[in-house]
Short mmCIF file of C-alpha atoms and ligand atoms in Angstrom, two decimals:
data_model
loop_
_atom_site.label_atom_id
_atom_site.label_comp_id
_atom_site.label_asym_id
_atom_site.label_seq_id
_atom_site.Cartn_x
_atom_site.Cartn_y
_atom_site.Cartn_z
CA UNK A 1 0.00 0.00 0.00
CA UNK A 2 0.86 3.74 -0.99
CA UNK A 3 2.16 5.74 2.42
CA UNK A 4 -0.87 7.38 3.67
CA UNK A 5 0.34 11.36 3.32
CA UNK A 6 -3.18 13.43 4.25
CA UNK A 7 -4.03 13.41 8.61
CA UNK A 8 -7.81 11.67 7.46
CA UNK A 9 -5.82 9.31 5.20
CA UNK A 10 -3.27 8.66 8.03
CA UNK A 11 -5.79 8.17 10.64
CA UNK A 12 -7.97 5.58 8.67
CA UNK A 13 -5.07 3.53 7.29
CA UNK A 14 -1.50 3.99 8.54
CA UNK A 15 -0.18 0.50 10.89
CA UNK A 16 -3.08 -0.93 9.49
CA UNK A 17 -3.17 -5.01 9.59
CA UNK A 18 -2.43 -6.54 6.65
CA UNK A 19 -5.41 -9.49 6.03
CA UNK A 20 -4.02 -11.41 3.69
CA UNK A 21 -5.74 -14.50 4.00
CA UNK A 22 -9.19 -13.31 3.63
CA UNK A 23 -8.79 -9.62 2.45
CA UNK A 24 -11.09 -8.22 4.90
CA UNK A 25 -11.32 -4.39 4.88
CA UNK A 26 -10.20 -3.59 8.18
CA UNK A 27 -7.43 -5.03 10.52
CA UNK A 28 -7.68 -8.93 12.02
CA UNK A 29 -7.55 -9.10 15.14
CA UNK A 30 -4.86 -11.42 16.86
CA UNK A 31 -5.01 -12.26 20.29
CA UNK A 32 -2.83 -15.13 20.83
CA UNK A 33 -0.64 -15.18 23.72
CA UNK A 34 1.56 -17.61 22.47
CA UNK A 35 3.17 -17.17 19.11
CA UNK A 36 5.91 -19.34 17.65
CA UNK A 37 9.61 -18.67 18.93
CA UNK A 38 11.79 -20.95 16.12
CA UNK A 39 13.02 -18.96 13.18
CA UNK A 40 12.33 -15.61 15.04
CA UNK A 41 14.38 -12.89 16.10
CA UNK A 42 12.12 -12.35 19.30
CA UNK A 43 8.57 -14.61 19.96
CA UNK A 44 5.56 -11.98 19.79
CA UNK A 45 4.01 -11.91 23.31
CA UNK A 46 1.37 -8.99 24.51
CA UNK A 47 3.60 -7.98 27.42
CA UNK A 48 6.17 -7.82 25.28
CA UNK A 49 4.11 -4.82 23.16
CA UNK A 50 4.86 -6.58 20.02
CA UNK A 51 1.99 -8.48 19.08
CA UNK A 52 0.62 -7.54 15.22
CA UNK A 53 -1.89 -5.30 16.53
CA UNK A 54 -0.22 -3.70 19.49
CA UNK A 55 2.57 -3.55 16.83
CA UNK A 56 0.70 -1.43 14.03
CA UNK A 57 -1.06 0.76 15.75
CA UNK A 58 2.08 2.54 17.33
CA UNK A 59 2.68 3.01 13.54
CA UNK A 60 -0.18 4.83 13.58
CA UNK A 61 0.36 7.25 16.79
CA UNK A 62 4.25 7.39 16.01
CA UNK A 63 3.33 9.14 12.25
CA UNK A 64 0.62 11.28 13.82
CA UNK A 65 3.03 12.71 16.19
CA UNK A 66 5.63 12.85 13.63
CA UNK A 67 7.65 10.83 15.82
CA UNK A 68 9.79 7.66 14.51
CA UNK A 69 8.77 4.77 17.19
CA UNK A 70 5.49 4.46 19.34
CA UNK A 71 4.44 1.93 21.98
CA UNK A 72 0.70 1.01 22.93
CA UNK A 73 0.29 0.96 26.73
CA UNK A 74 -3.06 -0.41 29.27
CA UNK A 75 -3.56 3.38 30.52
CA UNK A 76 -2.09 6.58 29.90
CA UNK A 77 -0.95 6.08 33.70
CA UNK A 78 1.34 3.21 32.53
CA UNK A 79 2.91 4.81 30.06
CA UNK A 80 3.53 8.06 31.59
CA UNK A 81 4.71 5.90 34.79
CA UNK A 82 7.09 3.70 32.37
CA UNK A 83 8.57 6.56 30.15
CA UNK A 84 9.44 8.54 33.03
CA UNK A 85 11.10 5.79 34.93
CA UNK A 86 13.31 4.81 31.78
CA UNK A 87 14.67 7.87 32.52
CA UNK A 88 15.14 9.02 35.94
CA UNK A 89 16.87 6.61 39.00
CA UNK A 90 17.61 7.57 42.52
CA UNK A 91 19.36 10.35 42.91
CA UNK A 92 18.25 12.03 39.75
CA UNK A 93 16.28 15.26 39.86
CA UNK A 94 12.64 16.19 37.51
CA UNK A 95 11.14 19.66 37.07
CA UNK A 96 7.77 19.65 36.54
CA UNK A 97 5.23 22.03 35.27
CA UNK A 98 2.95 23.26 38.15
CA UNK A 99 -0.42 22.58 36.78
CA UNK A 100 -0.61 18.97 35.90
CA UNK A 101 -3.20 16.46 35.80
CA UNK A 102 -3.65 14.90 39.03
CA UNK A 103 -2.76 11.29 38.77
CA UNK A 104 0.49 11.89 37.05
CA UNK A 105 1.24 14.65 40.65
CA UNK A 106 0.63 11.67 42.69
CA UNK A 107 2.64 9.06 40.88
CA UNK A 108 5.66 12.12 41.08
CA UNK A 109 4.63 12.78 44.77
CA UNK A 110 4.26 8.94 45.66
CA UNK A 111 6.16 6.47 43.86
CA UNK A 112 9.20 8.55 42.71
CA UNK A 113 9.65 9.78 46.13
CA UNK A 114 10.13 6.54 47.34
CA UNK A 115 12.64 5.88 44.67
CA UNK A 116 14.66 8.72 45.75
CA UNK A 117 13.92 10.86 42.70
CA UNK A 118 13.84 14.62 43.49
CA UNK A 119 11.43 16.90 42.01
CA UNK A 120 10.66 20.38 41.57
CA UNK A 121 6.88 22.27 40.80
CA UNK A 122 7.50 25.63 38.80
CA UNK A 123 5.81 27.70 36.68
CA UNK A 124 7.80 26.34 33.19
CA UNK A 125 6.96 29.74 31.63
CA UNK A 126 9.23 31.53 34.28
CA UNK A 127 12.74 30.71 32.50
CA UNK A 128 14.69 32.36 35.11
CA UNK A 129 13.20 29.54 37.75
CA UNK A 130 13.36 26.88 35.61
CA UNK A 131 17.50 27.81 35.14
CA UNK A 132 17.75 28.12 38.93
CA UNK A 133 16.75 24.67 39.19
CA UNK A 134 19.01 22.54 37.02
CA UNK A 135 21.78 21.00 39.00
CA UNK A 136 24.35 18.38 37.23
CA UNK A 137 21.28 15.25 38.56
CA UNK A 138 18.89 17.02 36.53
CA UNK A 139 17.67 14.74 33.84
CA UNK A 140 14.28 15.94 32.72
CA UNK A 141 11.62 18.36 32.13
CA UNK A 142 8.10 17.39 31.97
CA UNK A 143 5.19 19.57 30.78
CA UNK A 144 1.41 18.98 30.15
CA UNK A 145 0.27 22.24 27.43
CA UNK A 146 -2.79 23.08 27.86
CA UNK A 147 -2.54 22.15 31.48
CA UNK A 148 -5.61 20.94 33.27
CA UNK A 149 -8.52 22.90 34.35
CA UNK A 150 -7.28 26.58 33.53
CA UNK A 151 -6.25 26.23 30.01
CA UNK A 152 -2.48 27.49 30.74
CA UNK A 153 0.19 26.81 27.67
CA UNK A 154 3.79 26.20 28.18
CA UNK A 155 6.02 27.35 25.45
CA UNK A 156 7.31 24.41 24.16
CA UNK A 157 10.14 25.84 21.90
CA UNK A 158 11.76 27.45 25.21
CA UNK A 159 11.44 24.52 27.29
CA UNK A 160 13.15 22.23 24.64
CA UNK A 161 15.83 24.97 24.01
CA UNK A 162 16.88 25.30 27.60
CA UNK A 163 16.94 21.85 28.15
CA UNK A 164 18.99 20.91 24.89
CA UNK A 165 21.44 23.87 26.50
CA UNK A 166 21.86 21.37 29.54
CA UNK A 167 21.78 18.04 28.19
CA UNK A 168 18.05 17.06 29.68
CA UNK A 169 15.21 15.31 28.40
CA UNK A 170 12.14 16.52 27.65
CA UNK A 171 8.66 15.46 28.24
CA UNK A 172 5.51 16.71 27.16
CA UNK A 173 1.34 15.32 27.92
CA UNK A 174 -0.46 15.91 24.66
CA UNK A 175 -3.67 14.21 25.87
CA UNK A 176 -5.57 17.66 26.00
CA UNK A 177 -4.65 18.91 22.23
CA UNK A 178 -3.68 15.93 20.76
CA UNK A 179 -1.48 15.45 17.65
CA UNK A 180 -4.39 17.12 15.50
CA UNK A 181 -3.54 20.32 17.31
CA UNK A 182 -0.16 20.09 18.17
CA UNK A 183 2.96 18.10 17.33
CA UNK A 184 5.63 18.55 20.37
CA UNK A 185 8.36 16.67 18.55
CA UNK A 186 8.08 19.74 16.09
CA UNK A 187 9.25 22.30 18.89
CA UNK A 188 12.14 19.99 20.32
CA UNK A 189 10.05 17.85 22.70
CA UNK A 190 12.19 14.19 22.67
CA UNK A 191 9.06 12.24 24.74
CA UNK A 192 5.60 12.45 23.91
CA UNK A 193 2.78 10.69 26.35
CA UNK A 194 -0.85 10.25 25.95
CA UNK A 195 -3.75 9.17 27.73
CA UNK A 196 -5.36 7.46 24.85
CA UNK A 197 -8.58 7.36 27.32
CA UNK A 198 -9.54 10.18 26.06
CA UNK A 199 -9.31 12.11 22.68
CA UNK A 200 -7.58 8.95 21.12
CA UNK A 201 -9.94 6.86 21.98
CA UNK A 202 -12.62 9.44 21.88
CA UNK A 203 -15.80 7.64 22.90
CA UNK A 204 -15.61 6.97 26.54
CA UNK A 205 -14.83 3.50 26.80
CA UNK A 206 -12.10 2.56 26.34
CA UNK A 207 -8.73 2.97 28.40
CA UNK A 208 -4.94 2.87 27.20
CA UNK A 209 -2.34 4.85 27.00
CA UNK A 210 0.61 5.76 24.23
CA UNK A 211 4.18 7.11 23.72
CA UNK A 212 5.98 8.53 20.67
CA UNK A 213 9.66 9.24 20.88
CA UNK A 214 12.91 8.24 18.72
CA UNK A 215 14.15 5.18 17.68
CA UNK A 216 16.77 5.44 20.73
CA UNK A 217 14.38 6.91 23.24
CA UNK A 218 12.32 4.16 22.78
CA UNK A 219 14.52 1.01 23.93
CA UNK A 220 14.76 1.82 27.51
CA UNK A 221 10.99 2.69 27.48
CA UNK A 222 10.41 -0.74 26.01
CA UNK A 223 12.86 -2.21 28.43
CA UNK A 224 10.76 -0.81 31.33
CA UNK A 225 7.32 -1.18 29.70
CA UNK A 226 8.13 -5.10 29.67
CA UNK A 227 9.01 -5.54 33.07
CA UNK A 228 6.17 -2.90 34.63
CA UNK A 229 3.58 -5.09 32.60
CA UNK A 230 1.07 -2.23 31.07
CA UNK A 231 0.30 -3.82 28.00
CA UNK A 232 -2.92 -3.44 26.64
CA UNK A 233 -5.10 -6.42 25.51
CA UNK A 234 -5.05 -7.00 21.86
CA UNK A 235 -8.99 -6.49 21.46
CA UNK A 236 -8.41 -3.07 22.77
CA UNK A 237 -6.36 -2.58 20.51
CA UNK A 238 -7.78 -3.33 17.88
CA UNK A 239 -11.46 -1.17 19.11
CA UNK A 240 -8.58 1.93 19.65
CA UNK A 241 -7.07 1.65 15.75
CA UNK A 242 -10.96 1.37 15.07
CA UNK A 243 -11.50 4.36 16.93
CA UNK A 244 -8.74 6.01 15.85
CA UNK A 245 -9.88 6.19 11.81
CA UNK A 246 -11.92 9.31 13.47
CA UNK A 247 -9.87 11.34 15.52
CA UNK A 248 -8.93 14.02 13.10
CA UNK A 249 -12.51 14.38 12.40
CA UNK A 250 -13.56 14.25 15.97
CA UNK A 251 -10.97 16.48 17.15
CA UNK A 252 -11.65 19.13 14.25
CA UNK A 253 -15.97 19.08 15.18
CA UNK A 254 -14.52 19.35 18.91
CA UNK A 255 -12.30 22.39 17.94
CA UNK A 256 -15.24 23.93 16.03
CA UNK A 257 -18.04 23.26 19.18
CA UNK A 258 -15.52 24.76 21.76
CA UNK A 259 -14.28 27.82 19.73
CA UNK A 260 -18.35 28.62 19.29
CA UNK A 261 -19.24 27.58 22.79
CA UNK A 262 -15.97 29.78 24.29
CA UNK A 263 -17.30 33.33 22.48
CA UNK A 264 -21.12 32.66 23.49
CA UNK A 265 -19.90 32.09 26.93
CA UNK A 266 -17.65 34.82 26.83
CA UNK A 267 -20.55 37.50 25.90
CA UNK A 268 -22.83 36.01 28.68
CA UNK A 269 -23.48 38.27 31.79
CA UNK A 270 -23.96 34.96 33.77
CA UNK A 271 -20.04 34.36 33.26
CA UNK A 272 -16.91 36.02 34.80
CA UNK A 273 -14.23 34.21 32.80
CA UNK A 274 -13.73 31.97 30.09
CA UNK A 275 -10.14 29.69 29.71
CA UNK A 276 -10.02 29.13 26.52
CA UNK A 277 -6.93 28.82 23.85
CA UNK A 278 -8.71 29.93 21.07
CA UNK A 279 -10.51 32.89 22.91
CA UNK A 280 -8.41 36.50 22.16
CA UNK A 281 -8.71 37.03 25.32
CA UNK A 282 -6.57 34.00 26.51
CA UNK A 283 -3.43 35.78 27.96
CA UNK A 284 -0.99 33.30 25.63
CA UNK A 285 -3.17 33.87 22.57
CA UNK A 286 -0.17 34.32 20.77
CA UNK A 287 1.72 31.78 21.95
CA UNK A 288 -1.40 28.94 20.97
CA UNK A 289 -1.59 30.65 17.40
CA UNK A 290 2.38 29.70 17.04
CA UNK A 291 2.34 26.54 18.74
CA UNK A 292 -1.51 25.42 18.32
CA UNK A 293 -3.02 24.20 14.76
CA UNK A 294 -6.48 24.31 16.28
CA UNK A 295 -7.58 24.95 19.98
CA UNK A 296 -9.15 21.47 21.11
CA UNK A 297 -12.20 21.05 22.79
CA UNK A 298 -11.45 21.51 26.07
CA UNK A 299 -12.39 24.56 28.23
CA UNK A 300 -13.16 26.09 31.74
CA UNK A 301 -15.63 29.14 32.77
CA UNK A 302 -16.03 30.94 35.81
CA UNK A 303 -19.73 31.25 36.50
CA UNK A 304 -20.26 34.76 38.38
CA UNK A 305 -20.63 34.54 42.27
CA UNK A 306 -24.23 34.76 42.44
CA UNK A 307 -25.15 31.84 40.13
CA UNK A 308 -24.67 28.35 42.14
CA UNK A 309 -22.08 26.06 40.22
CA UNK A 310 -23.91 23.24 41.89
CA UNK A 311 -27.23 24.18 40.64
CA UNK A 312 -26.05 24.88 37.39
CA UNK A 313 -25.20 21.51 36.73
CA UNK A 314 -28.23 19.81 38.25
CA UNK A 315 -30.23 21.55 35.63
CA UNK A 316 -28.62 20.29 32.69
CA UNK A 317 -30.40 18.05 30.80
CA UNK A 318 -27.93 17.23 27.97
CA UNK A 319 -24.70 18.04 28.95
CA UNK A 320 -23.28 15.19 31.56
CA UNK A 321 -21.76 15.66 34.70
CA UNK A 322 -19.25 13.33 34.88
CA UNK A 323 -15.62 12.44 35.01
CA UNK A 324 -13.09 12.09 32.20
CA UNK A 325 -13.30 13.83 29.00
CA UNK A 326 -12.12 13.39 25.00
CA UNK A 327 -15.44 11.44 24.55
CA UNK A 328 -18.08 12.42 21.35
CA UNK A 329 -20.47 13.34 24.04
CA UNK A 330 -20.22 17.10 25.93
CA UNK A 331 -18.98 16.51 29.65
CA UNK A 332 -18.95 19.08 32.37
CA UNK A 333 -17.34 18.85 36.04
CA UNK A 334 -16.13 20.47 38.65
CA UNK A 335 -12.37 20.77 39.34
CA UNK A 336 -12.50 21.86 42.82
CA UNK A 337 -15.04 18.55 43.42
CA UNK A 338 -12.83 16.47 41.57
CA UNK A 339 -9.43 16.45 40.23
CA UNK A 340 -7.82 19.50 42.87
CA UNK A 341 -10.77 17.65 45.41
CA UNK A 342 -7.10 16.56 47.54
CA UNK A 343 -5.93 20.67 47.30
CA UNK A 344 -6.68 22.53 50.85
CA UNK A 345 -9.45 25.60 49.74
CA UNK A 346 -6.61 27.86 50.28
CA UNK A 347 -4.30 26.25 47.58
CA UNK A 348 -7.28 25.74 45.14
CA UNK A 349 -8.18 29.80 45.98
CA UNK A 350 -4.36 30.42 45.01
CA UNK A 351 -4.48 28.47 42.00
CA UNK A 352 -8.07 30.31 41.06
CA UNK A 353 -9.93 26.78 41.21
CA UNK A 354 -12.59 28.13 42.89
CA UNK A 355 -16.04 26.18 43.05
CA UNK A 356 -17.58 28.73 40.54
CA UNK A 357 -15.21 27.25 37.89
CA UNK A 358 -16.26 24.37 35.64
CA UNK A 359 -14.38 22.71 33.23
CA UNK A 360 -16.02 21.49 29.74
CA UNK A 361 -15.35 18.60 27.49
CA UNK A 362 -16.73 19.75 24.10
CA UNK A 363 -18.30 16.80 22.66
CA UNK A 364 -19.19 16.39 18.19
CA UNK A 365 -22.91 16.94 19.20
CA UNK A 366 -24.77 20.24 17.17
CA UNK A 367 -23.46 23.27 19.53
CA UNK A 368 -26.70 24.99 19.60
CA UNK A 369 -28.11 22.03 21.53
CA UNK A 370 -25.17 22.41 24.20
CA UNK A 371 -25.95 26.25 24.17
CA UNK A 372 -29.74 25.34 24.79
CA UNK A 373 -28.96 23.39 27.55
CA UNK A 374 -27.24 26.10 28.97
CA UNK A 375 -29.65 29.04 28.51
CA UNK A 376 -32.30 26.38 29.81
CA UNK A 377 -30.04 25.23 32.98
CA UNK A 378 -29.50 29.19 33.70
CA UNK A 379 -33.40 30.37 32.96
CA UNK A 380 -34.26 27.86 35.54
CA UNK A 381 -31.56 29.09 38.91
CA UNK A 382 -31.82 32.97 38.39
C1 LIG B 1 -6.51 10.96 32.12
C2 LIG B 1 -5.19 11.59 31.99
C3 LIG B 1 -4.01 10.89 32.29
C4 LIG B 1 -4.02 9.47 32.85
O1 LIG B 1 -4.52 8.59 31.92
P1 LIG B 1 -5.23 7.17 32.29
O2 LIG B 1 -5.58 6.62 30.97
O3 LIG B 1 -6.39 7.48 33.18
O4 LIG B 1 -4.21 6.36 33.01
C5 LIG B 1 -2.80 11.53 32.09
N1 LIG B 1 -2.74 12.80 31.64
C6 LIG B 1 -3.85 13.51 31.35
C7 LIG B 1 -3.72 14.90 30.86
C8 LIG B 1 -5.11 12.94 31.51
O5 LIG B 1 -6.21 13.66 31.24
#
């Protein structure tokens, strides 16, 4: 088959499975766990993340992140858990962006604490702290742009030039933009993790996880992967690449319904602030317009003080209040309930996760149905 070249093109058929027995249209599944070892360089074995479909679909997530290897993982836990441990050991030293989602700040608080790994919180767009933290056991830099509930960007060009300048690594989260709206490996990022959870998987049931990185970065990733165990199942797999044929399409309907959702918010008098990207009024406008080819579909509001956050959402009829986002469906929670739930009031206050703001999931559904739902929700609580 011809390289796929255009995103739609790449999504629907790059790492497919060949079927050449029956020439089925899509990819076969295979989900033995025992494959033949004679005659082979290395048996095929799903812990091993090398089984045809575990296989192909990194193809798949590699080209969209213009990266040259990927790996398939069970969660986006395991393979953010795996990629950062094939780097750092005891003794070595992380910076870390402040705002970051909250399972991947307890894994750093948790388990690499009790491997001895150091770490440091700072704001990655304050260069002169980031500097003042590098010693000689500094061995990588790990960012999540746009960070999770307020929308904040990290300059990703910066971060990879300062840590090239001192021989570190770089990490970056692209679960919240994805590669349809940003390509880290294009500003100098080496690592790229996802949650495939969400966009990737983009329907709300399914969990894995993904990295992208070189050919070298890879191997010790692998190495770890194999011994940590995340694999995911080969029948997940497979529903993922299935899921997958959609993404850019998903993703550019999701960009669409939040960029129109973000400006009708933004001219309500019911709303104090909207974190959006895409929104002019987003202090790193600039900054998402260099770095950003569309905006995603994730953003956060602040609902003025008088309207009830909590009543708000018990009025909605179409929009659902629930965990996780990425899905085709339009999701709406509260941070301070939820994710920064562990924060004291005071930290959340400082971080301006107050209970008035809610954070949105823009799902493919027709956005004046979402806006409905609003105007309806609000009619009914002033
Ligand atoms: C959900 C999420 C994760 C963790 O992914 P799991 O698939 O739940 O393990 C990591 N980073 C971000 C930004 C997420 O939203």
């Amino acid at each position: 088959m011809k390289t796929p070249q255009g995103l739609n093109t790449i999504c629907v058929h790059e790492g497919e499975v060949d079927d050449k027995i029956y020439k089925g249209a899509v990819s076969p599944i295979y989900p033995a766990t025992a494959y033949a070892y004679q005659g082979q360089d290395e048996s095929a074995y799903p812990r091993y993340f090398n089984t045809p479909n575990q296989a192909n679909l990194a193809k798949k997530i590699a080209r969209l992140e213009h990266a040259e290897s990927g790996l398939i993982f069970g969660s986006g836990m395991a393979a953010i858990s795996s990629a950062m441990l094939s780097i750092l050991n005891s003794g070595d030293n992380v910076i870390v962006q402040n705002q970051i989602y909250g399972g991947t700040r307890n894994f750093i608080k948790k388990e690499l604490e009790s491997y001895k790994v150091n770490y440091d919180f700072v704001d990655l767009n304050d260069e002169k702290a980031v500097e003042n933290l590098i010693q000689s056991n500094t061995k990588l830099i790990y960012l999540e742009t746009p960070s999770n509930p307020l929308m904040e960007l990290v300059d990703m060009k910066k971060i990879a030039q300062i840590a090239k300048a001192h021989n570190l690594l770089t990490m970056a989260d692209n679960t919240f933009a994805t590669p349809i709206n940003q390509t880290p490996i294009d500003f100098g990022i080496d690592i790229v993790v996802h949650s495939a959870t969400k966009y990737l998987g983009g329907h709300s049931d399914i969990t894995a996880g993904a990295v992208a990185t070189s050919k070298v970065l890879i191997e010790p990733i692998l190495h770890k992967a194999r011994n940590f165990g995340g694999s995911l199942s080969d029948q997940t797999t497979w529903l993922l690449e299935r899921s997958m044929k959609t993404l850019n399409l998903r993703v550019q309907q999701q960009n669409k319904n939040a960029a129109e959702l973000a400006n009708f918010l933004y001219h309500r008098d019911w709303i104090e602030q909207v974190f959006y990207p895409g929104l002019e009024s987003h202090p790193q406008y600039d900054l998402a317009q260099s770095q950003m080819k569309g905006f995603g579909g994730m953003l956060s509001f602040k609902l003025i003080k008088e309207i009830s956050a909590t009543a708000f959402l018990k009025e909605l009829k179409l929009v659902k209040d629930v965990l996780s986002l990425g899905g085709v469906e339009t999701t709406i929670l509260s941070p301070a309930k939820t994710s920064h739930s562990l924060l004291s009031e005071d930290e959340r206050q400082a971080q301006g996760i107050t209970n008035q703001v809610l954070r949105l999931s823009c799902g493919i559904e027709n956005i004046e149905d979402i806006i409905d739902d609003f105007n309806q929700s609000i009619s009914r609580i002033v």
